[in-house]
Short mmCIF file of C-alpha atoms in Angstrom, two decimals:
data_model
loop_
_atom_site.label_atom_id
_atom_site.label_comp_id
_atom_site.label_asym_id
_atom_site.label_seq_id
_atom_site.Cartn_x
_atom_site.Cartn_y
_atom_site.Cartn_z
CA MET A 68 -79.57 -68.48 104.27
CA GLY A 69 -76.89 -66.00 104.01
CA PHE A 70 -74.67 -65.09 106.58
CA LEU A 71 -73.07 -62.61 104.83
CA GLU A 72 -75.15 -61.39 101.81
CA LEU A 73 -74.44 -59.06 98.71
CA ILE A 74 -77.67 -58.76 96.52
CA ASP A 75 -77.20 -56.74 93.44
CA VAL A 76 -74.71 -54.22 94.97
CA GLU A 77 -73.74 -51.41 92.97
CA LYS A 78 -71.29 -48.22 93.69
CA VAL A 79 -71.06 -45.19 91.37
CA PHE A 80 -68.79 -42.43 92.22
CA PRO A 81 -69.81 -39.05 91.28
CA LEU A 82 -67.31 -37.36 88.89
CA PRO A 83 -66.89 -33.50 88.53
CA LYS A 84 -69.14 -32.22 85.73
CA GLY A 85 -71.95 -34.42 86.49
CA GLU A 86 -70.41 -37.53 85.20
CA LYS A 87 -70.49 -40.73 87.02
CA TYR A 88 -68.20 -43.36 87.26
CA VAL A 89 -69.36 -46.98 87.73
CA ALA A 90 -66.96 -49.02 90.12
CA VAL A 91 -69.04 -52.21 90.46
CA GLN A 92 -72.31 -53.30 89.59
CA ASP A 93 -74.68 -56.69 89.77
CA VAL A 94 -72.50 -58.01 92.66
CA ASN A 95 -74.42 -61.04 94.31
CA LEU A 96 -72.62 -63.06 96.80
CA ASP A 97 -73.76 -65.25 99.62
CA ILE A 98 -70.81 -66.07 102.16
CA ARG A 99 -71.34 -68.70 104.83
CA GLU A 100 -70.08 -68.19 108.58
CA ASN A 101 -66.71 -69.13 109.05
CA GLU A 102 -65.79 -69.16 105.32
CA ILE A 103 -62.58 -67.98 104.19
CA ILE A 104 -63.06 -66.12 101.02
CA ALA A 105 -60.48 -64.34 98.75
CA ILE A 106 -61.31 -61.70 96.00
CA ILE A 107 -58.99 -61.50 93.57
CA GLY A 108 -58.69 -59.11 90.42
CA HIS A 109 -56.31 -56.84 88.49
CA SER A 110 -56.12 -53.38 89.97
CA GLY A 111 -59.03 -51.03 89.64
CA CYS A 112 -61.41 -53.99 89.55
CA GLY A 113 -63.31 -52.16 92.38
CA LYS A 114 -62.15 -55.04 94.67
CA SER A 115 -61.18 -52.67 97.53
CA THR A 116 -64.79 -50.72 96.82
CA LEU A 117 -66.21 -54.05 97.46
CA LEU A 118 -64.64 -54.39 100.78
CA ASN A 119 -65.29 -50.82 101.90
CA MET A 120 -68.87 -51.58 101.43
CA ILE A 121 -68.73 -54.57 103.55
CA ALA A 122 -66.73 -52.75 106.14
CA GLY A 123 -69.41 -49.86 105.88
CA LEU A 124 -66.69 -47.28 105.12
CA ASP A 125 -68.49 -46.98 101.82
CA LEU A 126 -71.81 -47.59 101.08
CA ALA A 127 -73.47 -49.16 97.95
CA THR A 128 -75.27 -46.90 95.88
CA ALA A 129 -77.94 -49.52 95.14
CA GLY A 130 -78.48 -53.17 96.19
CA HIS A 131 -77.91 -54.68 99.70
CA VAL A 132 -75.25 -55.60 101.80
CA SER A 133 -76.20 -57.66 105.18
CA LEU A 134 -74.80 -59.28 108.17
CA GLU A 135 -77.06 -61.67 109.76
CA LYS A 136 -79.99 -60.30 107.98
CA LYS A 137 -79.36 -56.65 109.20
CA ASP A 138 -78.40 -54.13 106.24
CA ILE A 139 -74.79 -52.94 106.87
CA ASP A 140 -75.03 -49.02 107.30
CA GLY A 141 -71.95 -47.85 108.37
CA PRO A 142 -68.45 -49.20 109.94
CA GLY A 143 -68.64 -51.47 113.01
CA PRO A 144 -66.31 -53.70 115.17
CA GLU A 145 -68.10 -56.78 114.29
CA ARG A 146 -66.53 -56.12 110.77
CA ALA A 147 -62.94 -55.56 111.72
CA VAL A 148 -60.27 -54.34 108.98
CA VAL A 149 -56.92 -55.12 108.51
CA PHE A 150 -55.89 -52.12 106.48
CA GLN A 151 -53.13 -52.58 103.51
CA ASN A 152 -50.58 -50.37 105.51
CA HIS A 153 -51.32 -51.54 108.80
CA SER A 154 -52.57 -48.10 109.94
CA LEU A 155 -51.24 -48.78 113.46
CA LEU A 156 -51.10 -45.25 115.85
CA PRO A 157 -47.64 -44.54 115.90
CA TRP A 158 -47.86 -43.06 118.97
CA LEU A 159 -48.96 -46.00 120.94
CA THR A 160 -46.87 -49.01 121.48
CA VAL A 161 -47.95 -52.49 120.21
CA TYR A 162 -49.74 -53.50 123.18
CA GLN A 163 -51.54 -50.03 123.38
CA ASN A 164 -52.72 -50.15 119.92
CA ILE A 165 -54.26 -53.48 120.68
CA GLU A 166 -55.51 -52.13 124.21
CA MET A 167 -57.32 -48.90 122.78
CA ALA A 168 -59.46 -51.21 120.58
CA VAL A 169 -60.35 -53.80 123.18
CA LYS A 170 -60.92 -50.73 125.54
CA LYS A 171 -63.29 -49.33 123.04
CA VAL A 172 -65.39 -52.48 121.87
CA ILE A 173 -65.27 -54.46 125.20
CA PRO A 174 -65.27 -51.49 128.12
CA GLU A 175 -66.58 -54.03 130.48
CA LEU A 176 -63.95 -56.03 131.25
CA THR A 177 -62.07 -55.29 134.36
CA SER A 178 -58.13 -54.10 134.18
CA LYS A 179 -57.05 -57.71 134.96
CA GLU A 180 -59.34 -58.87 132.20
CA LEU A 181 -58.25 -56.60 129.97
CA LYS A 182 -54.75 -57.29 130.51
CA GLU A 183 -55.28 -61.21 130.15
CA HIS A 184 -56.84 -60.47 126.75
CA VAL A 185 -54.66 -57.97 125.21
CA THR A 186 -51.89 -60.09 126.05
CA HIS A 187 -53.55 -63.46 124.69
CA TYR A 188 -53.85 -61.74 121.07
CA VAL A 189 -50.37 -60.25 121.61
CA ASP A 190 -49.09 -63.63 122.07
CA MET A 191 -51.47 -65.23 119.33
CA VAL A 192 -48.99 -63.27 116.71
CA SER A 193 -46.01 -63.93 118.63
CA LEU A 194 -45.13 -60.26 119.54
CA ASP A 195 -44.66 -60.78 123.29
CA HIS A 196 -41.05 -59.70 122.90
CA ALA A 197 -41.89 -56.34 121.03
CA LYS A 198 -45.04 -55.31 122.75
CA ASP A 199 -43.61 -52.26 124.52
CA LYS A 200 -42.16 -51.24 120.92
CA TYR A 201 -43.64 -48.44 118.96
CA PRO A 202 -44.70 -49.10 115.42
CA GLY A 203 -41.85 -47.13 114.07
CA GLU A 204 -39.58 -49.56 115.71
CA ILE A 205 -40.52 -52.88 114.32
CA SER A 206 -40.51 -54.44 110.70
CA GLY A 207 -43.26 -54.26 108.30
CA GLY A 208 -44.56 -57.86 108.69
CA MET A 209 -44.62 -57.34 112.81
CA LYS A 210 -46.72 -54.13 111.78
CA GLN A 211 -48.91 -56.30 110.10
CA ARG A 212 -49.08 -58.67 112.41
CA VAL A 213 -50.28 -56.41 115.16
CA GLY A 214 -52.89 -55.28 112.77
CA ILE A 215 -54.06 -58.40 112.73
CA ALA A 216 -54.21 -59.19 116.41
CA ARG A 217 -55.77 -55.87 116.79
CA ALA A 218 -58.65 -56.76 114.35
CA LEU A 219 -59.22 -60.37 115.94
CA SER A 220 -58.81 -58.91 119.54
CA ILE A 221 -62.27 -57.15 119.29
CA LYS A 222 -63.81 -60.64 118.58
CA PRO A 223 -65.43 -59.84 114.94
CA LYS A 224 -67.89 -61.77 113.33
CA VAL A 225 -66.09 -60.96 109.80
CA LEU A 226 -62.35 -60.13 109.27
CA LEU A 227 -61.88 -58.26 106.25
CA MET A 228 -58.34 -57.76 104.82
CA ASP A 229 -57.31 -55.56 102.09
CA GLU A 230 -54.36 -56.55 100.67
CA PRO A 231 -53.08 -57.22 104.05
CA PHE A 232 -49.71 -58.75 102.72
CA GLY A 233 -49.41 -56.41 99.54
CA ALA A 234 -46.62 -54.32 100.59
CA LEU A 235 -44.34 -57.09 102.33
CA ASP A 236 -41.66 -59.01 100.24
CA SER A 237 -42.50 -62.60 99.42
CA LEU A 238 -40.47 -64.45 102.17
CA THR A 239 -42.29 -62.27 105.02
CA ARG A 240 -45.49 -62.46 103.06
CA ALA A 241 -45.05 -66.08 102.99
CA ALA A 242 -44.31 -66.46 106.97
CA LEU A 243 -47.45 -64.16 107.53
CA GLN A 244 -49.77 -66.45 105.31
CA GLU A 245 -48.56 -69.27 107.60
CA HIS A 246 -49.18 -67.42 110.88
CA LEU A 247 -52.71 -66.49 109.33
CA MET A 248 -53.62 -70.09 108.70
CA ARG A 249 -52.40 -71.13 112.26
CA ILE A 250 -54.57 -68.35 113.86
CA GLN A 251 -57.42 -68.95 111.48
CA GLN A 252 -57.33 -72.82 112.99
CA LYS A 253 -57.63 -71.52 116.50
CA VAL A 254 -60.07 -68.72 115.88
CA LYS A 255 -62.37 -69.78 112.95
CA ASN A 256 -64.28 -66.68 111.89
CA THR A 257 -65.40 -65.41 108.75
CA VAL A 258 -62.47 -63.97 106.69
CA ILE A 259 -62.51 -61.83 103.44
CA ILE A 260 -59.13 -61.26 102.08
CA ILE A 261 -58.39 -58.94 99.19
CA THR A 262 -55.57 -59.95 97.20
CA HIS A 263 -53.85 -59.85 93.69
CA ASP A 264 -51.68 -62.87 94.56
CA VAL A 265 -52.87 -66.09 93.07
CA ASP A 266 -50.82 -68.49 95.32
CA GLU A 267 -52.32 -66.37 98.27
CA ALA A 268 -55.60 -66.88 97.29
CA VAL A 269 -55.58 -70.66 96.65
CA LEU A 270 -53.51 -71.30 100.04
CA LEU A 271 -55.88 -69.36 102.37
CA SER A 272 -59.32 -69.65 100.93
CA ASP A 273 -62.30 -71.85 100.83
CA ARG A 274 -63.79 -69.77 97.54
CA VAL A 275 -61.90 -67.62 95.16
CA ILE A 276 -64.22 -64.77 93.96
CA MET A 277 -62.83 -63.34 90.47
CA MET A 278 -63.44 -59.96 89.60
CA THR A 279 -63.74 -58.67 85.82
CA ASN A 280 -61.79 -55.29 85.13
CA GLY A 281 -63.21 -52.05 85.68
CA PRO A 282 -65.33 -49.78 85.31
CA GLU A 283 -68.70 -51.80 86.02
CA ALA A 284 -66.71 -54.66 87.34
CA THR A 285 -68.75 -57.56 88.90
CA ILE A 286 -68.02 -60.99 89.80
CA GLY A 287 -66.64 -63.37 86.70
CA GLU A 288 -66.17 -66.80 88.18
CA VAL A 289 -66.37 -68.23 91.65
CA LEU A 290 -64.11 -70.86 92.25
CA GLU A 291 -64.42 -73.52 95.09
CA VAL A 292 -60.89 -74.75 96.40
CA ASN A 293 -61.61 -78.40 97.85
CA LEU A 294 -58.49 -78.46 100.02
CA GLU A 295 -58.53 -79.40 103.60
CA HIS A 296 -57.37 -77.21 106.32
CA PRO A 297 -54.41 -77.02 107.67
CA ARG A 298 -52.54 -76.63 104.59
CA GLU A 299 -49.01 -77.16 103.84
CA ARG A 300 -47.76 -74.70 101.09
CA VAL A 301 -44.83 -77.44 99.79
CA ALA A 302 -47.00 -80.08 99.95
CA LEU A 303 -49.54 -78.44 98.12
CA GLN A 304 -47.39 -77.62 95.08
CA HIS A 305 -47.98 -80.83 93.59
CA ASP A 306 -51.51 -81.42 94.61
CA PRO A 307 -53.81 -81.67 91.46
CA GLU A 308 -56.52 -79.62 93.27
CA TYR A 309 -54.23 -76.81 93.75
CA ILE A 310 -52.82 -76.66 90.57
CA ARG A 311 -56.44 -76.64 89.14
CA CYS A 312 -57.18 -73.86 91.22
CA ARG A 313 -54.23 -72.05 90.20
CA GLU A 314 -54.77 -72.66 86.46
CA ALA A 315 -58.19 -71.47 86.77
CA ILE A 316 -57.26 -68.13 88.36
CA LEU A 317 -54.45 -67.79 86.01
CA SER A 318 -56.59 -68.37 83.05
CA PHE A 319 -59.12 -65.88 84.21
CA LEU A 320 -57.12 -63.01 84.81
CA TYR A 321 -54.21 -63.52 82.05
CA GLU A 322 -56.47 -65.06 79.27
CA LYS A 323 -60.26 -63.82 79.55
CA TYR A 324 -59.69 -60.53 81.50
CA ALA A 325 -56.03 -59.84 80.41
CA LYS A 326 -54.89 -56.37 81.29
CA ASP A 327 -52.27 -54.72 79.08
CA ASP A 328 -50.68 -52.25 81.45
CA GLU A 329 -50.14 -54.76 84.23
CA MET B 93 -14.23 -34.48 118.16
CA ASN B 94 -12.02 -31.79 120.40
CA GLN B 95 -11.03 -30.31 117.13
CA ASP B 96 -14.72 -29.83 116.37
CA LEU B 97 -15.30 -28.54 119.94
CA ALA B 98 -12.55 -25.88 119.47
CA LEU B 99 -13.86 -24.81 116.18
CA ARG B 100 -17.38 -24.26 117.53
CA ILE B 101 -15.82 -22.01 120.15
CA ALA B 102 -13.25 -20.43 117.73
CA LEU B 103 -15.44 -19.75 115.24
CA PRO B 104 -18.17 -17.41 116.81
CA LEU B 105 -15.83 -15.78 118.67
CA LEU B 106 -14.00 -14.92 115.33
CA VAL B 107 -17.20 -13.52 113.86
CA LEU B 108 -17.40 -11.62 117.67
CA LEU B 109 -14.13 -9.90 116.53
CA VAL B 110 -15.38 -8.80 113.24
CA ILE B 111 -18.89 -7.89 114.97
CA ILE B 112 -16.65 -5.23 117.52
CA GLN B 113 -14.28 -4.22 114.65
CA ILE B 114 -17.07 -3.18 112.70
CA TRP B 115 -19.11 -1.89 115.57
CA SER B 116 -16.01 0.16 116.56
CA SER B 117 -15.97 1.76 113.05
CA ILE B 118 -19.59 2.86 113.02
CA ALA B 119 -18.93 4.24 116.75
CA SER B 120 -15.74 6.70 115.11
CA VAL B 121 -18.15 7.60 112.49
CA VAL B 122 -21.33 8.34 114.06
CA GLU B 123 -21.32 10.86 116.84
CA ASP B 124 -22.76 9.65 120.35
CA PHE B 125 -22.75 6.40 119.10
CA PRO B 126 -21.57 4.02 122.09
CA THR B 127 -18.42 2.26 121.52
CA PRO B 128 -18.03 -1.44 122.43
CA ALA B 129 -15.81 -0.50 125.53
CA ASP B 130 -18.27 2.19 126.76
CA THR B 131 -21.23 -0.04 126.24
CA TYR B 132 -19.47 -2.90 128.33
CA VAL B 133 -18.97 -0.16 131.33
CA ALA B 134 -22.59 0.87 130.81
CA ALA B 135 -23.43 -3.14 131.43
CA PHE B 136 -21.39 -4.02 134.15
CA GLY B 137 -20.21 -0.95 135.53
CA GLY B 138 -16.65 0.82 135.99
CA VAL B 139 -15.38 4.16 134.55
CA ASN B 140 -16.34 5.20 131.01
CA SER B 141 -14.53 6.91 128.30
CA GLU B 142 -15.56 10.35 129.59
CA GLY B 143 -13.94 9.42 132.90
CA ASP B 144 -17.34 9.14 135.01
CA GLU B 145 -18.05 6.54 137.43
CA VAL B 146 -21.01 4.36 136.21
CA VAL B 147 -23.23 1.41 137.90
CA GLY B 148 -23.96 -1.28 135.34
CA SER B 149 -27.28 -2.17 134.12
CA LEU B 150 -26.64 -5.57 134.29
CA SER B 151 -24.74 -5.22 137.71
CA ASP B 152 -27.76 -4.50 139.69
CA PRO B 153 -30.85 -5.24 137.73
CA PHE B 154 -33.13 -5.77 140.63
CA TYR B 155 -32.98 -2.19 142.16
CA ILE B 156 -36.36 -0.48 142.66
CA GLU B 157 -35.95 3.38 142.97
CA ASN B 158 -39.68 4.07 142.44
CA GLU B 159 -42.47 2.75 140.40
CA ASP B 160 -41.33 4.41 137.39
CA ASP B 161 -37.16 3.60 137.67
CA LYS B 162 -36.87 -0.07 138.20
CA GLY B 163 -33.85 -2.54 137.35
CA LEU B 164 -33.82 -4.35 134.02
CA PHE B 165 -34.87 -7.39 135.49
CA TRP B 166 -38.30 -5.94 136.53
CA GLN B 167 -38.59 -4.39 132.96
CA ILE B 168 -38.08 -7.73 131.37
CA LEU B 169 -40.25 -9.63 133.94
CA ASN B 170 -43.06 -7.05 133.16
CA SER B 171 -42.80 -7.49 129.41
CA LEU B 172 -42.58 -11.37 129.83
CA GLU B 173 -45.82 -11.42 131.64
CA ARG B 174 -47.72 -9.56 129.01
CA VAL B 175 -46.13 -11.96 126.67
CA PHE B 176 -47.57 -14.79 128.41
CA GLY B 177 -50.79 -13.34 129.15
CA GLY B 178 -51.60 -12.66 125.69
CA PHE B 179 -50.08 -15.99 124.51
CA ALA B 180 -52.10 -17.99 127.12
CA LEU B 181 -55.39 -16.33 126.01
CA ALA B 182 -54.32 -16.90 122.54
CA ILE B 183 -53.68 -20.54 123.08
CA VAL B 184 -57.03 -20.93 124.74
CA VAL B 185 -59.12 -19.60 122.07
CA GLY B 186 -56.96 -20.38 119.05
CA ILE B 187 -56.73 -24.40 119.65
CA PRO B 188 -60.14 -24.77 119.68
CA VAL B 189 -60.80 -22.61 116.65
CA GLY B 190 -57.98 -24.38 114.70
CA LEU B 191 -59.55 -27.74 115.76
CA LEU B 192 -62.84 -26.66 114.33
CA VAL B 193 -61.42 -25.07 111.16
CA GLY B 194 -59.45 -28.17 110.66
CA MET B 195 -61.98 -30.64 111.29
CA SER B 196 -64.96 -28.92 109.34
CA HIS B 197 -64.86 -27.73 106.01
CA ARG B 198 -67.85 -25.46 106.61
CA PHE B 199 -66.16 -23.86 109.47
CA PHE B 200 -62.85 -23.33 107.14
CA GLN B 201 -65.20 -21.78 104.55
CA ALA B 202 -66.44 -19.26 107.04
CA PHE B 203 -63.34 -18.38 108.85
CA ASP B 204 -60.79 -18.78 106.46
CA PRO B 205 -61.03 -15.34 104.73
CA TYR B 206 -60.85 -13.34 107.78
CA ILE B 207 -57.93 -15.57 108.83
CA GLN B 208 -56.24 -14.49 105.60
CA ILE B 209 -56.81 -10.89 105.81
CA PHE B 210 -56.02 -10.18 109.36
CA LYS B 211 -52.92 -12.64 109.65
CA PRO B 212 -50.87 -9.96 107.53
CA VAL B 213 -52.00 -6.89 109.62
CA SER B 214 -49.22 -5.56 112.03
CA PRO B 215 -50.48 -6.41 115.31
CA LEU B 216 -49.19 -2.66 116.14
CA ALA B 217 -52.00 -1.39 114.01
CA TRP B 218 -54.58 -2.76 116.56
CA LEU B 219 -52.74 -1.21 119.54
CA PRO B 220 -54.57 2.57 119.09
CA LEU B 221 -57.98 0.70 118.65
CA LEU B 222 -57.13 -1.55 121.63
CA LEU B 223 -55.97 1.41 123.73
CA LEU B 224 -59.52 2.80 122.83
CA VAL B 225 -61.32 0.12 124.19
CA PHE B 226 -59.36 -0.94 127.30
CA GLN B 227 -58.12 2.57 128.39
CA ASP B 228 -55.06 0.81 130.18
CA ILE B 229 -51.37 0.16 129.08
CA ASN B 230 -51.37 -3.54 130.33
CA MET B 231 -54.56 -4.61 128.94
CA THR B 232 -53.57 -2.96 125.71
CA ALA B 233 -50.40 -5.06 125.52
CA ILE B 234 -51.90 -8.44 126.58
CA ALA B 235 -54.69 -7.87 123.80
CA THR B 236 -51.94 -6.81 121.25
CA ILE B 237 -49.89 -9.95 122.18
CA PHE B 238 -53.23 -12.05 122.10
CA ILE B 239 -53.90 -10.92 118.43
CA THR B 240 -50.54 -11.42 117.31
CA SER B 241 -50.07 -14.89 118.68
CA ILE B 242 -53.61 -16.41 117.74
CA TRP B 243 -52.84 -16.63 113.69
CA PRO B 244 -50.04 -18.99 113.74
CA ILE B 245 -51.94 -21.16 116.51
CA ILE B 246 -55.06 -21.36 114.68
CA ILE B 247 -53.41 -21.86 111.22
CA ASN B 248 -51.00 -24.72 112.76
CA THR B 249 -53.42 -26.47 114.58
CA ALA B 250 -55.96 -26.73 111.60
CA LEU B 251 -53.03 -27.92 109.75
CA GLY B 252 -52.05 -30.43 112.24
CA VAL B 253 -55.83 -31.61 112.15
CA ARG B 254 -55.81 -31.98 108.28
CA SER B 255 -52.85 -33.85 108.03
CA VAL B 256 -54.68 -36.88 110.06
CA ASP B 257 -53.92 -39.83 107.82
CA GLU B 258 -57.36 -41.22 106.44
CA ASP B 259 -56.46 -44.58 107.77
CA TYR B 260 -56.33 -43.69 111.44
CA MET B 261 -59.84 -41.94 111.02
CA ASN B 262 -60.88 -45.41 109.37
CA VAL B 263 -59.65 -47.08 112.43
CA ALA B 264 -61.60 -44.79 114.69
CA LYS B 265 -64.85 -45.50 112.44
CA VAL B 266 -64.42 -49.25 112.84
CA LEU B 267 -64.28 -48.98 116.31
CA ARG B 268 -67.24 -46.41 116.25
CA PHE B 269 -65.30 -43.83 118.28
CA THR B 270 -67.56 -40.70 119.14
CA PRO B 271 -66.23 -37.37 118.10
CA LEU B 272 -64.94 -36.49 121.37
CA GLU B 273 -62.66 -39.70 121.41
CA LYS B 274 -61.83 -39.11 117.58
CA ILE B 275 -60.18 -35.73 118.97
CA THR B 276 -58.69 -36.80 121.90
CA GLN B 277 -57.42 -40.52 120.82
CA ILE B 278 -56.43 -39.63 116.99
CA ILE B 279 -56.58 -36.26 116.11
CA LEU B 280 -54.82 -34.38 118.99
CA PRO B 281 -51.70 -36.63 119.06
CA VAL B 282 -51.09 -36.18 115.22
CA ALA B 283 -51.91 -32.33 115.55
CA VAL B 284 -50.05 -31.69 119.23
CA PRO B 285 -46.46 -31.31 117.43
CA TYR B 286 -48.05 -29.08 114.65
CA ILE B 287 -49.75 -26.84 117.44
CA PHE B 288 -46.65 -26.57 119.29
CA THR B 289 -44.82 -25.41 116.24
CA GLY B 290 -47.64 -22.88 116.12
CA MET B 291 -46.99 -21.74 119.83
CA ARG B 292 -43.43 -21.47 119.10
CA LEU B 293 -43.74 -19.36 116.16
CA SER B 294 -46.46 -17.16 118.17
CA LEU B 295 -44.17 -16.75 121.13
CA GLY B 296 -41.45 -15.49 118.77
CA ILE B 297 -43.49 -12.92 116.90
CA ALA B 298 -45.02 -12.01 120.47
CA TRP B 299 -41.72 -11.30 121.77
CA LEU B 300 -40.69 -9.25 118.82
CA VAL B 301 -43.86 -7.40 118.99
CA ILE B 302 -44.06 -6.40 122.79
CA VAL B 303 -40.89 -4.34 122.38
CA ALA B 304 -42.56 -1.92 119.90
CA ALA B 305 -45.83 -2.03 121.75
CA GLU B 306 -44.02 -0.88 124.99
CA MET B 307 -42.16 1.62 123.19
CA LEU B 308 -45.73 2.82 122.00
CA THR B 309 -47.55 2.49 125.36
CA GLY B 310 -44.88 3.55 127.64
CA GLY B 311 -44.96 2.89 131.35
CA ILE B 312 -42.60 -0.08 131.90
CA GLY B 313 -41.26 -2.86 130.15
CA ILE B 314 -38.29 -3.66 128.28
CA GLY B 315 -39.42 -1.99 125.18
CA PHE B 316 -40.42 1.29 127.10
CA TRP B 317 -37.00 1.11 129.00
CA ILE B 318 -35.07 0.87 125.35
CA TRP B 319 -37.00 4.02 124.31
CA ASP B 320 -36.52 5.61 127.85
CA GLU B 321 -32.92 5.22 127.70
CA TYR B 322 -32.93 7.03 124.20
CA ASN B 323 -34.62 10.02 125.63
CA ASN B 324 -31.97 10.05 128.41
CA LEU B 325 -29.60 10.05 126.01
CA ASN B 326 -28.29 6.67 127.44
CA TYR B 327 -27.13 5.27 124.21
CA PRO B 328 -25.04 2.13 125.61
CA ASN B 329 -28.05 1.16 127.34
CA ILE B 330 -30.12 0.93 123.89
CA ILE B 331 -27.31 -1.78 122.66
CA ILE B 332 -27.69 -3.54 126.00
CA GLY B 333 -31.38 -3.78 125.52
CA ILE B 334 -31.11 -5.36 122.41
CA ILE B 335 -28.61 -7.83 123.23
CA VAL B 336 -30.67 -8.84 126.69
CA VAL B 337 -33.81 -8.83 124.30
CA GLY B 338 -32.23 -11.52 121.97
CA LEU B 339 -30.72 -13.65 124.79
CA VAL B 340 -34.23 -13.83 126.36
CA GLY B 341 -35.96 -14.35 122.81
CA TYR B 342 -33.61 -17.39 122.19
CA LEU B 343 -34.11 -18.74 125.76
CA LEU B 344 -37.93 -18.64 125.07
CA ASP B 345 -37.60 -20.38 121.78
CA LEU B 346 -35.43 -22.95 123.61
CA MET B 347 -37.83 -23.70 126.03
CA MET B 348 -40.97 -23.86 123.68
CA GLY B 349 -38.61 -26.00 121.30
CA ARG B 350 -37.84 -28.72 124.53
CA ILE B 351 -41.72 -28.85 125.30
CA ALA B 352 -42.53 -29.17 121.65
CA ASP B 353 -40.20 -32.01 121.34
CA TYR B 354 -41.66 -33.70 124.84
CA PHE B 355 -45.19 -34.01 123.13
CA ASP B 356 -44.20 -35.07 119.94
CA TYR B 357 -44.47 -38.58 119.52
CA THR B 358 -42.19 -38.77 116.53
CA LYS B 359 -39.26 -37.69 118.52
CA ARG B 360 -40.30 -40.12 121.67
CA GLY B 361 -36.92 -42.37 121.17
CA ILE B 362 -37.49 -43.72 117.91
#
């Protein structure tokens, strides 16, 4: 019984001159409720395409993507997306960016409830001090935290993250991963995170989906990460399970499906 | 800092001296060309080089002798009324058309050829046709300004709409915004600075065109006034007219710039 199911999913993009580009094909995946999934692969492996199909921003050209038995036929707030480049609206403050989403998705809130709700999510990502700042005035890491808060504030069933920390430096990235793990302990929802960072995948997820190289990319291997939450980055460095997972992914990416140009 | 300020005042004054020098030499060569001194007298009153006592056109700009003989202030006011009339109409029509053209590829395909063809036509070419339609100087001038102003507004509005980041639209899609919400909450905030750039361009061109249009239509207005002064052999007033038109145009541009900045989120204290 799948919560989020992908059955024989295929995505074909038309090219000029009538040709076709098969981005992904034969993707079968069964995601449990409250599971954290990492999708990893080289660039061009169709992992973003996969995420977009779950988000509904792109539709599968064959097969089914369904959430709680309902086929996904477009985007919706029950599948919130944290975009790689945060995509905050630059003319709204941190608070207003979150408020705009909440107002639209949960319109029945009174103005007092709305304020409490938004403030709760601002606090969750520790941005109370910056809530009246504009996105142009805060750092990349802070912007991405706002993006996460905005996505969570609409209480999605699934949180989709497209390389959310890809554009950040490694220290900021580590801090944000910690942040995300802490939030996840509280919120406990289903998360799908696209990444090309091996440590990020192992640290955050319950299962790592490894994609073969495109075109015609598909799921190559699925790795169970048998580590208890909450996880501690430093302690894990010597944990045999962590090392096993890391090596499995590295071997997949750099031996079985090595890519020259990366 | 003080030195900078001094230069900022001194340099334009230096250029002014050069201009006056060139002007004087032109006046000494060309017959009847007003000298700087005569022009000053014609503007602010006094005794000119021929010994005549003159009331300056700028010293009493508010006089109303009769319907056909009014002070410079009224001429300017009349021109401004026409400019803003046509300009307002162009905004009301141009922004929605620009939004449609920017948002829909089909609308773009439908309208683009006509925008491209009519945009380079001098608005004055429309004037006889408009005069034929309206049989009224005022309406003709307003309609001419409307045609002048509408193109930059349509083009810049459409450009603004097309410059909306795909990511913002994805946010709107995930939140299931209605088309109206997409326009008011995503597209307009992005497009407004572009729209104001278009409006600023439009107003600038409208102010250029109104002078020529009024020379053709006659009646009242700063353009008519300048032409009338030529016919009355009051040549210094032509130069005064040029300077006044320039100053008013500069003020209009300054005003539009301020308004544009106010609505531009990228300039809001960031």
